[in-house]
mmCIF file with all atom_site columns, C-alpha atoms and ligand atoms in Angstrom:
data_model
loop_
_atom_site.group_PDB
_atom_site.id
_atom_site.type_symbol
_atom_site.label_atom_id
_atom_site.label_alt_id
_atom_site.label_comp_id
_atom_site.label_asym_id
_atom_site.label_entity_id
_atom_site.label_seq_id
_atom_site.pdbx_PDB_ins_code
_atom_site.Cartn_x
_atom_site.Cartn_y
_atom_site.Cartn_z
_atom_site.occupancy
_atom_site.B_iso_or_equiv
_atom_site.pdbx_formal_charge
_atom_site.auth_seq_id
_atom_site.auth_comp_id
_atom_site.auth_asym_id
_atom_site.auth_atom_id
_atom_site.pdbx_PDB_model_num
ATOM   1   C CA  . MET A 1 1   ? 19.814 -11.656 2.431   1.00 0.00 ? 559 MET A CA  1
ATOM   2   C CA  . ALA A 1 2   ? 17.263 -9.034  1.225   1.00 0.00 ? 560 ALA A CA  1
ATOM   3   C CA  . SER A 1 3   ? 17.852 -6.509  -1.556  1.00 0.00 ? 561 SER A CA  1
ATOM   4   C CA  . ILE A 1 4   ? 18.428 -3.166  -0.672  1.00 0.00 ? 562 ILE A CA  1
ATOM   5   C CA  . PHE A 1 5   ? 15.127 -2.452  -2.405  1.00 0.00 ? 563 PHE A CA  1
ATOM   6   C CA  . THR A 1 6   ? 13.401 -4.884  -0.262  1.00 0.00 ? 564 THR A CA  1
ATOM   7   C CA  . LYS A 1 7   ? 14.775 -3.087  2.689   1.00 0.00 ? 565 LYS A CA  1
ATOM   8   C CA  . ILE A 1 8   ? 13.321 0.061   1.070   1.00 0.00 ? 566 ILE A CA  1
ATOM   9   C CA  . ILE A 1 9   ? 9.803  -1.559  0.664   1.00 0.00 ? 567 ILE A CA  1
ATOM   10  C CA  . GLN A 1 10  ? 10.130 -2.766  4.281   1.00 0.00 ? 568 GLN A CA  1
ATOM   11  C CA  . GLY A 1 11  ? 10.874 0.816   5.642   1.00 0.00 ? 569 GLY A CA  1
ATOM   12  C CA  . GLU A 1 12  ? 14.277 -0.182  7.002   1.00 0.00 ? 570 GLU A CA  1
ATOM   13  C CA  . ILE A 1 13  ? 16.163 2.297   4.580   1.00 0.00 ? 571 ILE A CA  1
ATOM   14  C CA  . PRO A 1 14  ? 14.433 5.484   3.587   1.00 0.00 ? 572 PRO A CA  1
ATOM   15  C CA  . SER A 1 15  ? 13.152 6.511   0.216   1.00 0.00 ? 573 SER A CA  1
ATOM   16  C CA  . TYR A 1 16  ? 11.463 9.351   -1.419  1.00 0.00 ? 574 TYR A CA  1
ATOM   17  C CA  . LYS A 1 17  ? 8.429  7.291   -2.429  1.00 0.00 ? 575 LYS A CA  1
ATOM   18  C CA  . VAL A 1 18  ? 6.168  8.503   -5.204  1.00 0.00 ? 576 VAL A CA  1
ATOM   19  C CA  . ALA A 1 19  ? 3.699  5.624   -5.289  1.00 0.00 ? 577 ALA A CA  1
ATOM   20  C CA  . GLU A 1 20  ? 2.598  2.506   -3.739  1.00 0.00 ? 578 GLU A CA  1
ATOM   21  C CA  . ASP A 1 21  ? 0.176  -0.500  -4.175  1.00 0.00 ? 579 ASP A CA  1
ATOM   22  C CA  . LYS A 1 22  ? -0.116 -4.190  -2.808  1.00 0.00 ? 580 LYS A CA  1
ATOM   23  C CA  . ASN A 1 23  ? 2.454  -5.544  -5.146  1.00 0.00 ? 581 ASN A CA  1
ATOM   24  C CA  . TYR A 1 24  ? 4.690  -2.492  -6.403  1.00 0.00 ? 582 TYR A CA  1
ATOM   25  C CA  . TYR A 1 25  ? 6.735  0.609   -5.306  1.00 0.00 ? 583 TYR A CA  1
ATOM   26  C CA  . ALA A 1 26  ? 8.059  3.684   -7.008  1.00 0.00 ? 584 ALA A CA  1
ATOM   27  C CA  . PHE A 1 27  ? 10.476 5.894   -5.376  1.00 0.00 ? 585 PHE A CA  1
ATOM   28  C CA  . LEU A 1 28  ? 12.931 8.481   -6.698  1.00 0.00 ? 586 LEU A CA  1
ATOM   29  C CA  . ASP A 1 29  ? 16.395 7.329   -7.833  1.00 0.00 ? 587 ASP A CA  1
ATOM   30  C CA  . ILE A 1 30  ? 18.849 8.553   -5.364  1.00 0.00 ? 588 ILE A CA  1
ATOM   31  C CA  . ASN A 1 31  ? 21.401 9.482   -8.178  1.00 0.00 ? 589 ASN A CA  1
ATOM   32  C CA  . PRO A 1 32  ? 19.228 10.859  -10.788 1.00 0.00 ? 590 PRO A CA  1
ATOM   33  C CA  . ASN A 1 33  ? 19.969 11.106  -14.588 1.00 0.00 ? 591 ASN A CA  1
ATOM   34  C CA  . ALA A 1 34  ? 17.400 13.889  -14.857 1.00 0.00 ? 592 ALA A CA  1
ATOM   35  C CA  . LYS A 1 35  ? 14.838 15.471  -12.629 1.00 0.00 ? 593 LYS A CA  1
ATOM   36  C CA  . GLY A 1 36  ? 12.246 12.832  -11.689 1.00 0.00 ? 594 GLY A CA  1
ATOM   37  C CA  . HIS A 1 37  ? 14.247 9.908   -12.279 1.00 0.00 ? 595 HIS A CA  1
ATOM   38  C CA  . THR A 1 38  ? 12.150 7.092   -10.841 1.00 0.00 ? 596 THR A CA  1
ATOM   39  C CA  . LEU A 1 39  ? 12.427 3.420   -9.990  1.00 0.00 ? 597 LEU A CA  1
ATOM   40  C CA  . VAL A 1 40  ? 9.459  1.081   -10.185 1.00 0.00 ? 598 VAL A CA  1
ATOM   41  C CA  . ILE A 1 41  ? 9.700  -2.215  -8.515  1.00 0.00 ? 599 ILE A CA  1
ATOM   42  C CA  . PRO A 1 42  ? 7.817  -5.461  -7.610  1.00 0.00 ? 600 PRO A CA  1
ATOM   43  C CA  . LYS A 1 43  ? 7.456  -6.111  -3.849  1.00 0.00 ? 601 LYS A CA  1
ATOM   44  C CA  . LYS A 1 44  ? 8.144  -9.616  -4.935  1.00 0.00 ? 602 LYS A CA  1
ATOM   45  C CA  . GLU A 1 45  ? 12.113 -9.955  -4.742  1.00 0.00 ? 603 GLU A CA  1
ATOM   46  C CA  . VAL A 1 46  ? 13.433 -11.232 -8.221  1.00 0.00 ? 604 VAL A CA  1
ATOM   47  C CA  . ASP A 1 47  ? 16.710 -10.513 -9.663  1.00 0.00 ? 605 ASP A CA  1
ATOM   48  C CA  . LYS A 1 48  ? 16.362 -9.909  -13.168 1.00 0.00 ? 606 LYS A CA  1
ATOM   49  C CA  . LEU A 1 49  ? 13.335 -8.163  -14.746 1.00 0.00 ? 607 LEU A CA  1
ATOM   50  C CA  . PHE A 1 50  ? 12.719 -11.061 -17.509 1.00 0.00 ? 608 PHE A CA  1
ATOM   51  C CA  . ASP A 1 51  ? 12.682 -13.639 -14.711 1.00 0.00 ? 609 ASP A CA  1
ATOM   52  C CA  . LEU A 1 52  ? 9.610  -12.273 -13.250 1.00 0.00 ? 610 LEU A CA  1
ATOM   53  C CA  . ASP A 1 53  ? 6.619  -14.232 -13.612 1.00 0.00 ? 611 ASP A CA  1
ATOM   54  C CA  . THR A 1 54  ? 4.407  -12.839 -16.559 1.00 0.00 ? 612 THR A CA  1
ATOM   55  C CA  . GLU A 1 55  ? 1.458  -11.716 -14.049 1.00 0.00 ? 613 GLU A CA  1
ATOM   56  C CA  . THR A 1 56  ? 4.180  -9.588  -12.149 1.00 0.00 ? 614 THR A CA  1
ATOM   57  C CA  . TYR A 1 57  ? 5.817  -8.484  -15.089 1.00 0.00 ? 615 TYR A CA  1
ATOM   58  C CA  . ALA A 1 58  ? 2.520  -7.021  -16.738 1.00 0.00 ? 616 ALA A CA  1
ATOM   59  C CA  . GLY A 1 59  ? 1.467  -5.695  -13.324 1.00 0.00 ? 617 GLY A CA  1
ATOM   60  C CA  . LEU A 1 60  ? 4.830  -3.821  -13.062 1.00 0.00 ? 618 LEU A CA  1
ATOM   61  C CA  . MET A 1 61  ? 4.399  -2.227  -16.663 1.00 0.00 ? 619 MET A CA  1
ATOM   62  C CA  . GLN A 1 62  ? 0.700  -1.270  -15.662 1.00 0.00 ? 620 GLN A CA  1
ATOM   63  C CA  . PHE A 1 63  ? 1.885  0.686   -12.561 1.00 0.00 ? 621 PHE A CA  1
ATOM   64  C CA  . SER A 1 64  ? 4.893  2.065   -14.377 1.00 0.00 ? 622 SER A CA  1
ATOM   65  C CA  . TYR A 1 65  ? 2.141  3.512   -16.831 1.00 0.00 ? 623 TYR A CA  1
ATOM   66  C CA  . LYS A 1 66  ? 0.544  5.205   -13.923 1.00 0.00 ? 624 LYS A CA  1
ATOM   67  C CA  . VAL A 1 67  ? 3.718  6.586   -12.692 1.00 0.00 ? 625 VAL A CA  1
ATOM   68  C CA  . SER A 1 68  ? 4.717  8.066   -16.033 1.00 0.00 ? 626 SER A CA  1
ATOM   69  C CA  . LYS A 1 69  ? 1.386  9.993   -16.259 1.00 0.00 ? 627 LYS A CA  1
ATOM   70  C CA  . ALA A 1 70  ? 2.200  11.371  -12.880 1.00 0.00 ? 628 ALA A CA  1
ATOM   71  C CA  . LEU A 1 71  ? 5.936  12.305  -13.836 1.00 0.00 ? 629 LEU A CA  1
ATOM   72  C CA  . GLU A 1 72  ? 4.384  14.110  -17.196 1.00 0.00 ? 630 GLU A CA  1
ATOM   73  C CA  . LYS A 1 73  ? 2.256  16.040  -15.148 1.00 0.00 ? 631 LYS A CA  1
ATOM   74  C CA  . THR A 1 74  ? 5.032  17.109  -12.717 1.00 0.00 ? 632 THR A CA  1
ATOM   75  C CA  . VAL A 1 75  ? 8.112  17.679  -14.806 1.00 0.00 ? 633 VAL A CA  1
ATOM   76  C CA  . THR A 1 76  ? 8.581  19.505  -17.856 1.00 0.00 ? 634 THR A CA  1
ATOM   77  C CA  . CYS A 1 77  ? 9.976  17.279  -20.391 1.00 0.00 ? 635 CYS A CA  1
ATOM   78  C CA  . ASN A 1 78  ? 9.749  15.922  -24.131 1.00 0.00 ? 636 ASN A CA  1
ATOM   79  C CA  . ARG A 1 79  ? 8.531  12.643  -22.801 1.00 0.00 ? 637 ARG A CA  1
ATOM   80  C CA  . VAL A 1 80  ? 9.260  9.932   -20.212 1.00 0.00 ? 638 VAL A CA  1
ATOM   81  C CA  . GLY A 1 81  ? 11.840 7.481   -21.302 1.00 0.00 ? 639 GLY A CA  1
ATOM   82  C CA  . MET A 1 82  ? 12.239 3.840   -19.840 1.00 0.00 ? 640 MET A CA  1
ATOM   83  C CA  . SER A 1 83  ? 15.128 1.835   -19.380 1.00 0.00 ? 641 SER A CA  1
ATOM   84  C CA  . VAL A 1 84  ? 16.133 -1.301  -17.682 1.00 0.00 ? 642 VAL A CA  1
ATOM   85  C CA  . VAL A 1 85  ? 19.764 -1.888  -16.582 1.00 0.00 ? 643 VAL A CA  1
ATOM   86  C CA  . GLY A 1 86  ? 19.905 -3.990  -13.140 1.00 0.00 ? 644 GLY A CA  1
ATOM   87  C CA  . LEU A 1 87  ? 23.794 -4.135  -13.090 1.00 0.00 ? 645 LEU A CA  1
ATOM   88  C CA  . GLU A 1 88  ? 24.079 -2.658  -9.564  1.00 0.00 ? 646 GLU A CA  1
ATOM   89  C CA  . VAL A 1 89  ? 20.635 -3.801  -7.573  1.00 0.00 ? 647 VAL A CA  1
ATOM   90  C CA  . PRO A 1 90  ? 19.571 -7.427  -7.991  1.00 0.00 ? 648 PRO A CA  1
ATOM   91  C CA  . HIS A 1 91  ? 15.953 -6.511  -7.571  1.00 0.00 ? 649 HIS A CA  1
ATOM   92  C CA  . ALA A 1 92  ? 14.041 -6.256  -10.674 1.00 0.00 ? 650 ALA A CA  1
ATOM   93  C CA  . HIS A 1 93  ? 13.254 -2.769  -11.500 1.00 0.00 ? 651 HIS A CA  1
ATOM   94  C CA  . VAL A 1 94  ? 12.444 -0.122  -14.221 1.00 0.00 ? 652 VAL A CA  1
ATOM   95  C CA  . HIS A 1 95  ? 13.873 3.483   -14.796 1.00 0.00 ? 653 HIS A CA  1
ATOM   96  C CA  . LEU A 1 96  ? 11.426 6.153   -15.522 1.00 0.00 ? 654 LEU A CA  1
ATOM   97  C CA  . ILE A 1 97  ? 13.289 9.150   -16.678 1.00 0.00 ? 655 ILE A CA  1
ATOM   98  C CA  . PRO A 1 98  ? 11.408 12.423  -17.921 1.00 0.00 ? 656 PRO A CA  1
ATOM   99  C CA  . ILE A 1 99  ? 13.743 13.125  -20.994 1.00 0.00 ? 657 ILE A CA  1
ATOM   100 C CA  . ASN A 1 100 ? 14.636 15.977  -23.227 1.00 0.00 ? 658 ASN A CA  1
ATOM   101 C CA  . ARG A 1 101 ? 17.830 14.490  -25.088 1.00 0.00 ? 659 ARG A CA  1
ATOM   102 C CA  . VAL A 1 102 ? 19.107 11.153  -25.463 1.00 0.00 ? 660 VAL A CA  1
ATOM   103 C CA  . SER A 1 103 ? 21.879 12.035  -22.812 1.00 0.00 ? 661 SER A CA  1
ATOM   104 C CA  . ASP A 1 104 ? 19.270 12.622  -20.180 1.00 0.00 ? 662 ASP A CA  1
ATOM   105 C CA  . ILE A 1 105 ? 18.886 8.358   -20.289 1.00 0.00 ? 663 ILE A CA  1
ATOM   106 C CA  . ASN A 1 106 ? 22.407 7.888   -20.872 1.00 0.00 ? 664 ASN A CA  1
ATOM   107 C CA  . PHE A 1 107 ? 23.869 6.143   -17.586 1.00 0.00 ? 665 PHE A CA  1
ATOM   108 C CA  . THR A 1 108 ? 27.299 7.198   -18.114 1.00 0.00 ? 666 THR A CA  1
ATOM   109 C CA  . SER A 1 109 ? 26.387 10.945  -18.332 1.00 0.00 ? 667 SER A CA  1
ATOM   110 C CA  . LYS A 1 110 ? 26.860 13.360  -15.445 1.00 0.00 ? 668 LYS A CA  1
ATOM   111 C CA  . LYS A 1 111 ? 24.317 12.968  -12.711 1.00 0.00 ? 669 LYS A CA  1
ATOM   112 C CA  . LEU A 1 112 ? 22.064 15.411  -11.379 1.00 0.00 ? 670 LEU A CA  1
ATOM   113 C CA  . SER A 1 113 ? 22.999 16.818  -8.034  1.00 0.00 ? 671 SER A CA  1
ATOM   114 C CA  . MET A 1 114 ? 19.767 17.133  -5.627  1.00 0.00 ? 672 MET A CA  1
ATOM   115 C CA  . GLN A 1 115 ? 19.662 17.934  -2.168  1.00 0.00 ? 673 GLN A CA  1
ATOM   116 C CA  . HIS A 1 116 ? 17.318 16.259  0.354   1.00 0.00 ? 674 HIS A CA  1
ATOM   117 C CA  . ASP A 1 117 ? 14.711 19.091  0.559   1.00 0.00 ? 675 ASP A CA  1
ATOM   118 C CA  . ASP A 1 118 ? 14.443 18.924  -3.423  1.00 0.00 ? 676 ASP A CA  1
ATOM   119 C CA  . PHE A 1 119 ? 13.975 15.232  -3.263  1.00 0.00 ? 677 PHE A CA  1
ATOM   120 C CA  . VAL A 1 120 ? 11.159 15.625  -0.528  1.00 0.00 ? 678 VAL A CA  1
ATOM   121 C CA  . LYS A 1 121 ? 9.565  18.391  -2.508  1.00 0.00 ? 679 LYS A CA  1
ATOM   122 C CA  . LEU A 1 122 ? 9.421  16.463  -5.784  1.00 0.00 ? 680 LEU A CA  1
ATOM   123 C CA  . ALA A 1 123 ? 8.380  13.101  -4.579  1.00 0.00 ? 681 ALA A CA  1
ATOM   124 C CA  . LYS A 1 124 ? 5.283  14.833  -2.833  1.00 0.00 ? 682 LYS A CA  1
ATOM   125 C CA  . GLU A 1 125 ? 4.535  16.729  -6.177  1.00 0.00 ? 683 GLU A CA  1
ATOM   126 C CA  . ILE A 1 126 ? 4.875  13.249  -8.145  1.00 0.00 ? 684 ILE A CA  1
ATOM   127 C CA  . ALA A 1 127 ? 2.879  11.591  -5.435  1.00 0.00 ? 685 ALA A CA  1
ATOM   128 C CA  . SER A 1 128 ? -0.075 14.146  -5.554  1.00 0.00 ? 686 SER A CA  1
ATOM   129 C CA  . ASN A 1 129 ? -0.316 13.727  -9.447  1.00 0.00 ? 687 ASN A CA  1
ATOM   130 C CA  . PHE A 1 130 ? -0.404 9.905   -9.259  1.00 0.00 ? 688 PHE A CA  1
ATOM   131 C CA  . GLU A 1 131 ? -3.873 8.395   -9.976  1.00 0.00 ? 689 GLU A CA  1
ATOM   132 C CA  . ALA A 1 132 ? -4.100 4.728   -8.698  1.00 0.00 ? 690 ALA A CA  1
HETATM 133 P P1  . AMP B 2 .   ? 20.962 -0.394  -12.152 1.00 0.00 ? 475 AMP B P1  1
HETATM 134 O O1  . AMP B 2 .   ? 20.555 -1.904  -10.866 1.00 0.00 ? 475 AMP B O1  1
HETATM 135 O O2  . AMP B 2 .   ? 22.229 -0.641  -12.625 1.00 0.00 ? 475 AMP B O2  1
HETATM 136 O O3  . AMP B 2 .   ? 19.616 -0.535  -12.842 1.00 0.00 ? 475 AMP B O3  1
HETATM 137 O O4  . AMP B 2 .   ? 20.929 0.637   -11.203 1.00 0.00 ? 475 AMP B O4  1
HETATM 138 C C1  . AMP B 2 .   ? 20.213 0.700   -9.836  1.00 0.00 ? 475 AMP B C1  1
HETATM 139 C C2  . AMP B 2 .   ? 20.032 2.280   -9.498  1.00 0.00 ? 475 AMP B C2  1
HETATM 140 O O5  . AMP B 2 .   ? 19.383 2.231   -8.110  1.00 0.00 ? 475 AMP B O5  1
HETATM 141 C C3  . AMP B 2 .   ? 21.010 3.210   -9.757  1.00 0.00 ? 475 AMP B C3  1
HETATM 142 O O6  . AMP B 2 .   ? 20.442 4.225   -10.606 1.00 0.00 ? 475 AMP B O6  1
HETATM 143 C C4  . AMP B 2 .   ? 21.159 3.918   -8.133  1.00 0.00 ? 475 AMP B C4  1
HETATM 144 O O7  . AMP B 2 .   ? 21.198 5.379   -8.524  1.00 0.00 ? 475 AMP B O7  1
HETATM 145 C C5  . AMP B 2 .   ? 19.779 3.407   -7.730  1.00 0.00 ? 475 AMP B C5  1
HETATM 146 N N1  . AMP B 2 .   ? 19.734 3.293   -6.299  1.00 0.00 ? 475 AMP B N1  1
HETATM 147 C C6  . AMP B 2 .   ? 20.543 2.554   -5.616  1.00 0.00 ? 475 AMP B C6  1
HETATM 148 N N2  . AMP B 2 .   ? 20.403 2.609   -4.113  1.00 0.00 ? 475 AMP B N2  1
HETATM 149 C C7  . AMP B 2 .   ? 19.357 3.462   -3.962  1.00 0.00 ? 475 AMP B C7  1
HETATM 150 C C8  . AMP B 2 .   ? 18.599 3.925   -3.007  1.00 0.00 ? 475 AMP B C8  1
HETATM 151 N N3  . AMP B 2 .   ? 18.911 3.755   -1.870  1.00 0.00 ? 475 AMP B N3  1
HETATM 152 N N4  . AMP B 2 .   ? 17.549 4.833   -3.048  1.00 0.00 ? 475 AMP B N4  1
HETATM 153 C C9  . AMP B 2 .   ? 17.273 5.140   -4.487  1.00 0.00 ? 475 AMP B C9  1
HETATM 154 N N5  . AMP B 2 .   ? 17.910 4.727   -5.362  1.00 0.00 ? 475 AMP B N5  1
HETATM 155 C C10 . AMP B 2 .   ? 18.957 4.063   -5.376  1.00 0.00 ? 475 AMP B C10 1
#
């Protein structure tokens, strides 16, 4: 069965897209640790990040690099942190999180509450700062 992230890529499930190319897709995490929390995924569905073929893995890092630049331009933060968990969704992904303190990247900390309109506006801003 297709993962929830494959369904997002295919448009079966909505997402707040910030960037996309032939092989990768980036969108806002629906339950963000901090403002701008973005997930970057390969379109190829593989569960574990380190089971990706090296070409897809390297491409994912390159694409994440570009997304991080757009995040830095959009969200005021000390830096963009990167994390890999994967315990919830079995489709390889990296979390890019604009952080100011370590608790911003701690997945057990309280989540940020955002409304639909806030997600739409933020995704648009990040997308407009994304350079392919
Ligand atoms: P993990 O697999 O543990 O790295 O966590 C999966 C992440 O995906 C969590 O931070 C969820 O909030 C996020 N997530 C799950 N479903 C969606 C969705 N439909 N749209 C955006 N983010 C999602």
